[in-house]
Amino acid sequence: MKKLGWITPLLLLGTLASAQVKNPDTLVSLTIADWSSFDPAQCYDAACSEILQNTLETLYFPAPSDLETEASNPKIVNQPLLAAALPTITNGGRTFTIKLNPAARFSDGTPVTAADVKYSLMRQMLISADAGGSTLLLEPIMGSAASIRKDDTAAFGIMDKAIVAQNPTTIVFNLAKPFTPFLAVLAHPVAAIYSRAAAIKAGAWDGDKNTWQKYSNESLAASPYANVIPLGTGPFTLQRYDKGQQVILRRNDKYWRSPAKLQTVVIKRVDEPATAVQLLKTGDADQFVVGSYARNVAKQFSGLPGVKVIDNVATLVLQTLFMNFNIQDPAKLGSGKLDEKGIPANFFSDLNIRRAFAASIDYDAFLKDQLLGKGVINNTAMQTSFAGYDKALRYHFSKEAATVYFKKAWGGKVWDTGFTVPVYFNSGNANRQKAAEVLKRGIEAINPRFHIDVREAQFSQILADSAAHRESVWMLGWQADYGDPHNFAQPFLASTGNYPQNTGYHNATVDKLISQAVGISDPVQRTALYRQVVRLGFNDVAEIPIYQGVSYTAQRDWVKGRVTNPLYAGDIYYYTSK
Amino acid sequence: MLTFIVKRLLQLPITLLAISMLVFALTQALPADQRATAYITNEKQLNQIPAIIQTYHLNENVLKQYGVWIAKVLRGNLGYSTSARESVVQALAQYFPATIELVTVAIIPIVSFGVLLGIFAGVYRNRWPDQLARLIAIVGSALPSFVLGIFLLAWLYGNLQLFPPGRISDSLSYSLPSVDGFLLFRSLGQGNWTVVTDLLRHMVLPVFILTLISSAQLVRVTRGSMIEQMQQDYVRTARSKGLTERRVITRHALRNVLIPVVTLIGLLFVALLGGVTITETVFNYPGIGAWSARGATLLDVNGVIGYTLVIASLTVITNTVVDVLYGVIDPRVRFDG
């Protein structure tokens, strides 16, 4: 009894000690990603964007969502940040006049001016770095998403007229064409604003029309911001960067809004999930960036004392099966003709084949068996929470329907000749592999002469082959750049879009509707147009979208106020505390 | 003696050239498109792959490609590493020092443990201490380092909060200008014992794993050498003079026993530089091993080639140096050579 008297307080003390918040002012967040560059002109991936969105700010920014309560239906609303209010849109949707927030200050205390905004955005577009996301700005401002190259002598002048610093607190954008999602583009980290004077002092472009060519498509390492952040306005500044290992953010005590709650944020790279588990368990790490570790390791994080796993975190990633209408690689064609050993190059140009493929996938079984129910089946080229999405548009797994389509295909020849089609997934992506296998199972059960050859390839190889029109059938995922239906309609269905350029899909009506929809401001009309676009793409089976994944994350109990939004790259640490 | 050294040194560039050809030949298993991806930095550049193939002659015959590549390598340009997002040379310079420090610390217990256990086994040949030593060596080398590493991490760090992963504690790292490059050696030179202690604390688990795995070979070689020496005439003579067994071993046999052992230690050091991949990955130690593992996963062709080339070159150079030194230590080698 006496021994027990000793042990009980010790156990209690132990429990209290374990519940004690470790380093209350510092948050350690784990990730598997690396940071490419802190230059907004070069950064176009989630890891570097996460750092930018915490240190540099944009005119507008997506409103935060609560990680748990709004996980499946996040708010995608852009609200003013460095802008004082929503823009005044005139000239038939071509002119956006934006007043800057007069309180906004860079972390050295200097005010943010229209000249800084103009410089930041012009530098982004003039550099047009291959690694960067300048196309997002170029499409509305220059009228074409094509990168600017140094021999384009007119580019500077057009840009200079398109972005006008009317006075120190007013910036005017004269767009090349009406572009309703422009505000959403301005909310993306590619439109981050930083100090013109500080950038020039740091060795970046001097703002002169005669010198920009020198910086055109400069390499990642050549930028003065390869490893340091430009002088911005964000709630944090970069304290140090240990290349490839960790980024340490320090609270900006001169932040123009109320300062962040955390003093320090450490974003640490840990590739091995088993190590991450132990770091969370001991409290040496507080959380990991959403989506860092594959779903099949989620179980390792659940059940850890003091650690909370948050599941069903929404993503804006659409996983899709693409079919090339004119395959320009004999190695993918087998016999190269309609027989059991191969396919002709234009095999997928027949709508019946595409419809038959769409009807051969057991979507529900895939969701249940492979995704363990954690995902949303979506067969349209539109994200579920965007205008134009129509949940009634579903391809249904049906052997009978697929049989009918196959019997019609190629004038009825395919049913007798059979075929062999290679379907590619990138190495290591178990979900895409499984989807390809589900397709194989469905098709091969219809007719013994039908064969699907599931093949594995490196991600870069699939990208290279599809870009060169040499891929046959392949799976990829598309993540939204900004919160607008145009960001799905254009890349998936416009003939100038990313994927139709690879598959050869072309529908003049769809092109016209997309071009029309992007300039319409009335939300009802826009929604109606995108619905049409999506329906046409669905009926044409331009590609076979399969599902949108949901993600998960884990954090210590003591982490409070964590917010996210599927449009954010990683976390916004401004609201978080311990 | 001079002839022997000259011969060995002349062989060195030829061997290095052969290695470079072998390493380059391995890349020929990849199609030109894929080899070209080693030169790109993002997806958008995929549209420029034909231009990249032309620029780097990736579609021409192997000899032409090798010529372009080796000329680049000889100028110190190992290309761009897509996983490190910097040149391979910069990546090597960034990650190598951490591994060199880890291996330098690890070699001490590896040698101590391996040699002592080997001597012990050799002296007590075929008796239970020998069986035990060999069992320890076999089990140590047979255990999967990944599994053992995670187990130790979960137990010693996860449960007991000892020996954390990584290279240095966050709080300490903030006070340093950089955690890249040589940190232990620098801190030792500066007498910064707080940092030294912290660095060593982070090295305990990886060093333990490396010791368990890498000392087995030393045990075998030392044991064999010990058995061989103990049967030599000079040992019998020493015994017949009435010297104690301890004195016979320490004063007479040990020097000769250690000749092959010293040779092995040099090679072991280089082998460890290239063999810390799994250990560094499990313990989140930011060295060349973890980087190469990541590079292989991400198909960082230049990174993997650069890493392989450097490790292979180091092995060959070390081998040559060891051979030369061996020749100096053991005159019999000179006559054989």
CSV table of C-alpha atoms in Angstrom, one decimal, chain A residues 241-517:
chain,number,residue,atom,x,y,z
A,241,TYR,CA,16.8,27.6,-44.8
A,242,ASP,CA,18.9,24.4,-44.5
A,243,LYS,CA,18.7,23.2,-48.0
A,244,GLY,CA,16.6,20.2,-48.5
A,245,GLN,CA,16.3,19.7,-44.7
A,246,GLN,CA,14.2,22.4,-43.1
A,247,VAL,CA,12.7,25.9,-43.4
A,248,ILE,CA,12.4,28.0,-40.2
A,249,LEU,CA,9.9,30.8,-40.3
A,250,ARG,CA,10.1,33.6,-37.7
A,251,ARG,CA,7.1,35.7,-36.7
A,252,ASN,CA,7.0,39.1,-38.4
A,253,ASP,CA,6.6,41.3,-35.3
A,254,LYS,CA,5.9,44.3,-37.6
A,255,TYR,CA,3.1,42.5,-39.4
A,256,TRP,CA,0.5,45.0,-40.5
A,257,ARG,CA,-2.4,43.0,-39.0
A,258,SER,CA,-2.3,41.5,-35.5
A,259,PRO,CA,0.8,39.3,-35.2
A,260,ALA,CA,0.8,35.6,-35.6
A,261,LYS,CA,0.4,33.5,-32.4
A,262,LEU,CA,3.4,31.3,-33.0
A,263,GLN,CA,6.9,32.7,-32.7
A,264,THR,CA,8.6,30.1,-34.8
A,265,VAL,CA,7.4,27.6,-37.4
A,266,VAL,CA,9.8,24.8,-38.4
A,267,ILE,CA,8.9,22.9,-41.5
A,268,LYS,CA,11.1,19.8,-41.4
A,269,ARG,CA,11.6,17.3,-44.1
A,270,VAL,CA,11.2,13.7,-42.9
A,271,ASP,CA,10.9,11.2,-45.8
A,272,GLU,CA,10.3,8.0,-43.8
A,273,PRO,CA,6.8,7.8,-42.2
A,274,ALA,CA,8.0,5.5,-39.4
A,275,THR,CA,10.3,8.3,-38.3
A,276,ALA,CA,7.5,10.8,-38.5
A,277,VAL,CA,5.4,8.6,-36.3
A,278,GLN,CA,8.0,8.6,-33.6
A,279,LEU,CA,8.5,12.4,-33.8
A,280,LEU,CA,4.8,13.0,-33.4
A,281,LYS,CA,4.7,10.5,-30.6
A,282,THR,CA,7.4,12.2,-28.6
A,283,GLY,CA,6.0,15.7,-29.3
A,284,ASP,CA,9.2,16.7,-31.1
A,285,ALA,CA,6.9,17.3,-34.1
A,286,ASP,CA,3.4,18.8,-33.8
A,287,GLN,CA,1.8,17.9,-37.1
A,288,PHE,CA,2.5,17.0,-40.7
A,289,VAL,CA,1.6,18.8,-43.8
A,290,VAL,CA,-1.7,17.5,-45.2
A,291,GLY,CA,-1.1,14.8,-47.8
A,292,SER,CA,2.6,14.2,-46.8
A,293,TYR,CA,2.3,10.5,-46.1
A,294,ALA,CA,0.5,8.0,-48.2
A,295,ARG,CA,-2.9,6.8,-47.1
A,296,ASN,CA,-1.7,3.3,-46.5
A,297,VAL,CA,0.4,4.5,-43.6
A,298,ALA,CA,-2.5,6.4,-42.0
A,299,LYS,CA,-2.9,3.5,-39.5
A,300,GLN,CA,0.6,4.2,-38.1
A,301,PHE,CA,-0.5,7.6,-37.0
A,302,SER,CA,-3.9,6.6,-35.5
A,303,GLY,CA,-3.8,5.5,-31.9
A,304,LEU,CA,-0.7,7.4,-30.9
A,305,PRO,CA,-1.3,8.9,-27.5
A,306,GLY,CA,-1.8,12.7,-27.7
A,307,VAL,CA,-2.1,12.6,-31.5
A,308,LYS,CA,-5.2,13.4,-33.4
A,309,VAL,CA,-5.8,12.0,-36.9
A,310,ILE,CA,-8.1,14.2,-39.1
A,311,ASP,CA,-9.4,12.3,-42.1
A,312,ASN,CA,-11.6,13.3,-45.1
A,313,VAL,CA,-9.6,16.4,-45.8
A,314,ALA,CA,-10.8,17.7,-49.2
A,315,THR,CA,-8.4,17.9,-52.1
A,316,LEU,CA,-8.9,19.5,-55.5
A,317,VAL,CA,-7.2,16.7,-57.3
A,318,LEU,CA,-9.0,14.8,-60.1
A,319,GLN,CA,-7.6,11.4,-61.0
A,320,THR,CA,-8.3,10.7,-64.7
A,321,LEU,CA,-7.7,8.1,-67.3
A,322,PHE,CA,-6.7,9.6,-70.6
A,323,MET,CA,-7.0,8.0,-74.1
A,324,ASN,CA,-4.9,9.3,-77.0
A,325,PHE,CA,-7.0,9.6,-80.2
A,326,ASN,CA,-3.9,9.3,-82.5
A,327,ILE,CA,-1.1,7.4,-80.9
A,328,GLN,CA,2.2,8.3,-82.5
A,329,ASP,CA,4.3,5.5,-81.1
A,330,PRO,CA,4.4,2.1,-82.9
A,331,ALA,CA,5.6,0.4,-79.7
A,332,LYS,CA,2.2,1.1,-78.1
A,333,LEU,CA,0.2,-0.3,-81.1
A,334,GLY,CA,1.3,-3.9,-81.2
A,335,SER,CA,0.2,-5.2,-84.6
A,336,GLY,CA,-0.8,-1.6,-85.5
A,337,LYS,CA,-4.1,-2.8,-86.9
A,338,LEU,CA,-7.5,-4.1,-85.8
A,339,ASP,CA,-6.7,-7.5,-84.5
A,340,GLU,CA,-6.3,-9.3,-81.2
A,341,LYS,CA,-2.6,-8.3,-80.9
A,342,GLY,CA,-2.8,-4.6,-81.2
A,343,ILE,CA,-4.8,-1.5,-82.2
A,344,PRO,CA,-4.6,1.1,-85.0
A,345,ALA,CA,-3.2,4.5,-84.1
A,346,ASN,CA,-6.6,6.1,-84.1
A,347,PHE,CA,-8.3,3.4,-82.1
A,348,PHE,CA,-9.7,5.9,-79.6
A,349,SER,CA,-11.0,8.3,-82.1
A,350,ASP,CA,-14.2,6.1,-82.2
A,351,LEU,CA,-16.6,7.4,-79.5
A,352,ASN,CA,-18.0,3.9,-79.0
A,353,ILE,CA,-14.7,2.6,-77.9
A,354,ARG,CA,-14.3,5.5,-75.4
A,355,ARG,CA,-17.9,4.9,-74.1
A,356,ALA,CA,-17.2,1.2,-73.8
A,357,PHE,CA,-14.1,1.8,-71.8
A,358,ALA,CA,-16.0,4.2,-69.5
A,359,ALA,CA,-18.7,1.5,-68.9
A,360,SER,CA,-16.1,-1.1,-68.1
A,361,ILE,CA,-14.8,0.4,-64.9
A,362,ASP,CA,-16.3,-0.8,-61.7
A,363,TYR,CA,-16.1,2.6,-60.0
A,364,ASP,CA,-17.9,1.7,-56.8
A,365,ALA,CA,-15.8,-1.4,-56.2
A,366,PHE,CA,-12.7,0.7,-56.8
A,367,LEU,CA,-13.8,3.2,-54.2
A,368,LYS,CA,-14.7,0.6,-51.7
A,369,ASP,CA,-11.8,-1.8,-52.1
A,370,GLN,CA,-8.9,0.5,-53.0
A,371,LEU,CA,-9.8,3.8,-51.5
A,372,LEU,CA,-11.5,2.2,-48.5
A,373,GLY,CA,-14.4,4.6,-49.2
A,374,LYS,CA,-12.2,7.6,-48.8
A,375,GLY,CA,-12.8,9.5,-52.0
A,376,VAL,CA,-15.5,10.8,-54.3
A,377,ILE,CA,-16.3,9.2,-57.6
A,378,ASN,CA,-16.4,12.1,-60.2
A,379,ASN,CA,-16.7,11.3,-63.9
A,380,THR,CA,-16.7,14.9,-65.1
A,381,ALA,CA,-13.9,17.2,-65.9
A,382,MET,CA,-15.0,19.5,-63.1
A,383,GLN,CA,-14.1,19.6,-59.4
A,384,THR,CA,-17.2,18.7,-57.3
A,385,SER,CA,-17.3,22.0,-55.4
A,386,PHE,CA,-17.0,24.2,-58.6
A,387,ALA,CA,-19.8,25.8,-60.7
A,388,GLY,CA,-20.7,23.5,-63.5
A,389,TYR,CA,-20.2,20.2,-61.7
A,390,ASP,CA,-23.2,17.9,-62.2
A,391,LYS,CA,-23.3,14.9,-60.0
A,392,ALA,CA,-25.9,13.3,-62.2
A,393,LEU,CA,-23.2,12.8,-64.9
A,394,ARG,CA,-21.9,9.4,-63.9
A,395,TYR,CA,-20.6,6.6,-66.0
A,396,HIS,CA,-22.1,3.4,-64.9
A,397,PHE,CA,-20.3,0.1,-64.7
A,398,SER,CA,-22.3,-2.1,-67.0
A,399,LYS,CA,-21.1,-5.2,-68.9
A,400,GLU,CA,-24.2,-5.0,-71.0
A,401,ALA,CA,-23.8,-1.3,-72.0
A,402,ALA,CA,-20.1,-1.9,-72.7
A,403,THR,CA,-20.9,-4.9,-74.9
A,404,VAL,CA,-23.3,-2.7,-76.9
A,405,TYR,CA,-20.7,0.0,-77.4
A,406,PHE,CA,-18.0,-2.5,-78.3
A,407,LYS,CA,-20.3,-4.2,-80.8
A,408,LYS,CA,-20.9,-0.8,-82.5
A,409,ALA,CA,-17.3,0.3,-82.5
A,410,TRP,CA,-15.3,0.4,-85.7
A,411,GLY,CA,-18.3,-0.6,-87.7
A,412,GLY,CA,-18.8,-3.8,-85.7
A,413,LYS,CA,-15.2,-5.0,-86.5
A,414,VAL,CA,-13.7,-4.7,-83.0
A,415,TRP,CA,-16.0,-7.3,-81.5
A,416,ASP,CA,-14.7,-9.9,-83.8
A,417,THR,CA,-11.1,-8.9,-84.1
A,418,GLY,CA,-10.4,-8.0,-80.5
A,419,PHE,CA,-7.6,-5.8,-79.4
A,420,THR,CA,-4.6,-5.3,-77.0
A,421,VAL,CA,-4.2,-1.9,-75.4
A,422,PRO,CA,-1.4,-0.9,-73.1
A,423,VAL,CA,-2.5,1.2,-70.1
A,424,TYR,CA,0.1,3.0,-68.1
A,425,PHE,CA,0.4,4.1,-64.5
A,426,ASN,CA,3.4,5.7,-62.9
A,427,SER,CA,5.6,3.6,-60.7
A,428,GLY,CA,4.7,3.5,-57.0
A,429,ASN,CA,1.2,4.9,-57.5
A,430,ALA,CA,-0.9,2.1,-56.1
A,431,ASN,CA,-4.3,3.8,-56.7
A,432,ARG,CA,-3.6,4.4,-60.4
A,433,GLN,CA,-2.3,0.9,-60.8
A,434,LYS,CA,-5.5,-0.5,-59.2
A,435,ALA,CA,-7.7,1.7,-61.4
A,436,ALA,CA,-5.9,0.3,-64.5
A,437,GLU,CA,-6.4,-3.2,-63.2
A,438,VAL,CA,-10.1,-2.6,-62.5
A,439,LEU,CA,-10.4,-1.4,-66.2
A,440,LYS,CA,-8.5,-4.6,-67.3
A,441,ARG,CA,-10.8,-6.8,-65.3
A,442,GLY,CA,-13.9,-5.1,-66.6
A,443,ILE,CA,-12.9,-5.2,-70.3
A,444,GLU,CA,-11.4,-8.7,-70.4
A,445,ALA,CA,-14.6,-10.1,-68.8
A,446,ILE,CA,-16.6,-8.9,-71.8
A,447,ASN,CA,-14.8,-10.7,-74.7
A,448,PRO,CA,-11.9,-13.1,-74.5
A,449,ARG,CA,-10.3,-11.3,-77.5
A,450,PHE,CA,-10.1,-8.1,-75.6
A,451,HIS,CA,-6.8,-7.5,-73.8
A,452,ILE,CA,-5.5,-4.7,-71.5
A,453,ASP,CA,-1.8,-4.7,-70.9
A,454,VAL,CA,-1.3,-2.8,-67.6
A,455,ARG,CA,2.2,-1.3,-67.7
A,456,GLU,CA,4.3,0.5,-65.2
A,457,ALA,CA,6.5,3.5,-66.2
A,458,GLN,CA,8.3,6.3,-64.5
A,459,PHE,CA,6.2,9.4,-64.0
A,460,SER,CA,8.5,11.5,-66.1
A,461,GLN,CA,8.3,9.0,-68.9
A,462,ILE,CA,4.5,9.1,-69.0
A,463,LEU,CA,4.6,12.9,-69.0
A,464,ALA,CA,7.2,13.0,-71.8
A,465,ASP,CA,5.3,10.4,-73.9
A,466,SER,CA,1.9,12.0,-73.5
A,467,ALA,CA,3.4,15.4,-74.3
A,468,ALA,CA,4.8,14.0,-77.5
A,469,HIS,CA,1.5,12.2,-78.4
A,470,ARG,CA,3.2,8.9,-78.0
A,471,GLU,CA,1.2,7.6,-75.0
A,472,SER,CA,-1.7,5.2,-75.5
A,473,VAL,CA,-3.8,5.2,-72.3
A,474,TRP,CA,-2.6,6.6,-69.0
A,475,MET,CA,-3.6,7.9,-65.7
A,476,LEU,CA,-2.7,11.3,-64.2
A,477,GLY,CA,-4.1,13.7,-61.5
A,478,TRP,CA,-4.8,17.4,-62.0
A,479,GLN,CA,-4.7,19.7,-59.0
A,480,ALA,CA,-6.5,23.0,-59.2
A,481,ASP,CA,-4.3,26.1,-59.4
A,482,TYR,CA,-7.1,28.4,-58.4
A,483,GLY,CA,-10.7,28.2,-57.3
A,484,ASP,CA,-12.6,28.6,-60.6
A,485,PRO,CA,-14.2,26.2,-63.0
A,486,HIS,CA,-12.1,27.6,-65.8
A,487,ASN,CA,-9.1,25.9,-64.2
A,488,PHE,CA,-10.7,22.5,-65.0
A,489,ALA,CA,-12.7,23.2,-68.2
A,490,GLN,CA,-9.7,24.7,-70.0
A,491,PRO,CA,-7.0,22.1,-69.3
A,492,PHE,CA,-9.4,19.1,-69.6
A,493,LEU,CA,-11.6,20.1,-72.5
A,494,ALA,CA,-10.4,23.1,-74.5
A,495,SER,CA,-8.5,22.0,-77.6
A,496,THR,CA,-5.7,24.4,-76.5
A,497,GLY,CA,-5.8,22.9,-73.0
A,498,ASN,CA,-3.1,20.8,-71.4
A,499,TYR,CA,-4.7,17.4,-71.9
A,500,PRO,CA,-6.6,17.8,-75.2
A,501,GLN,CA,-3.2,18.8,-76.7
A,502,ASN,CA,-1.9,15.4,-75.6
A,503,THR,CA,-5.0,13.3,-76.6
A,504,GLY,CA,-6.2,15.1,-79.7
A,505,TYR,CA,-9.7,15.8,-78.3
A,506,HIS,CA,-11.3,18.7,-80.1
A,507,ASN,CA,-14.9,20.0,-80.0
A,508,ALA,CA,-15.4,23.4,-81.5
A,509,THR,CA,-18.6,24.0,-79.5
A,510,VAL,CA,-16.8,23.2,-76.3
A,511,ASP,CA,-14.0,25.6,-77.3
A,512,LYS,CA,-16.5,28.4,-78.0
A,513,LEU,CA,-18.4,27.8,-74.7
A,514,ILE,CA,-15.2,27.8,-72.6
A,515,SER,CA,-14.0,31.0,-74.3
A,516,GLN,CA,-17.4,32.6,-73.6
A,517,ALA,CA,-17.7,31.4,-70.0
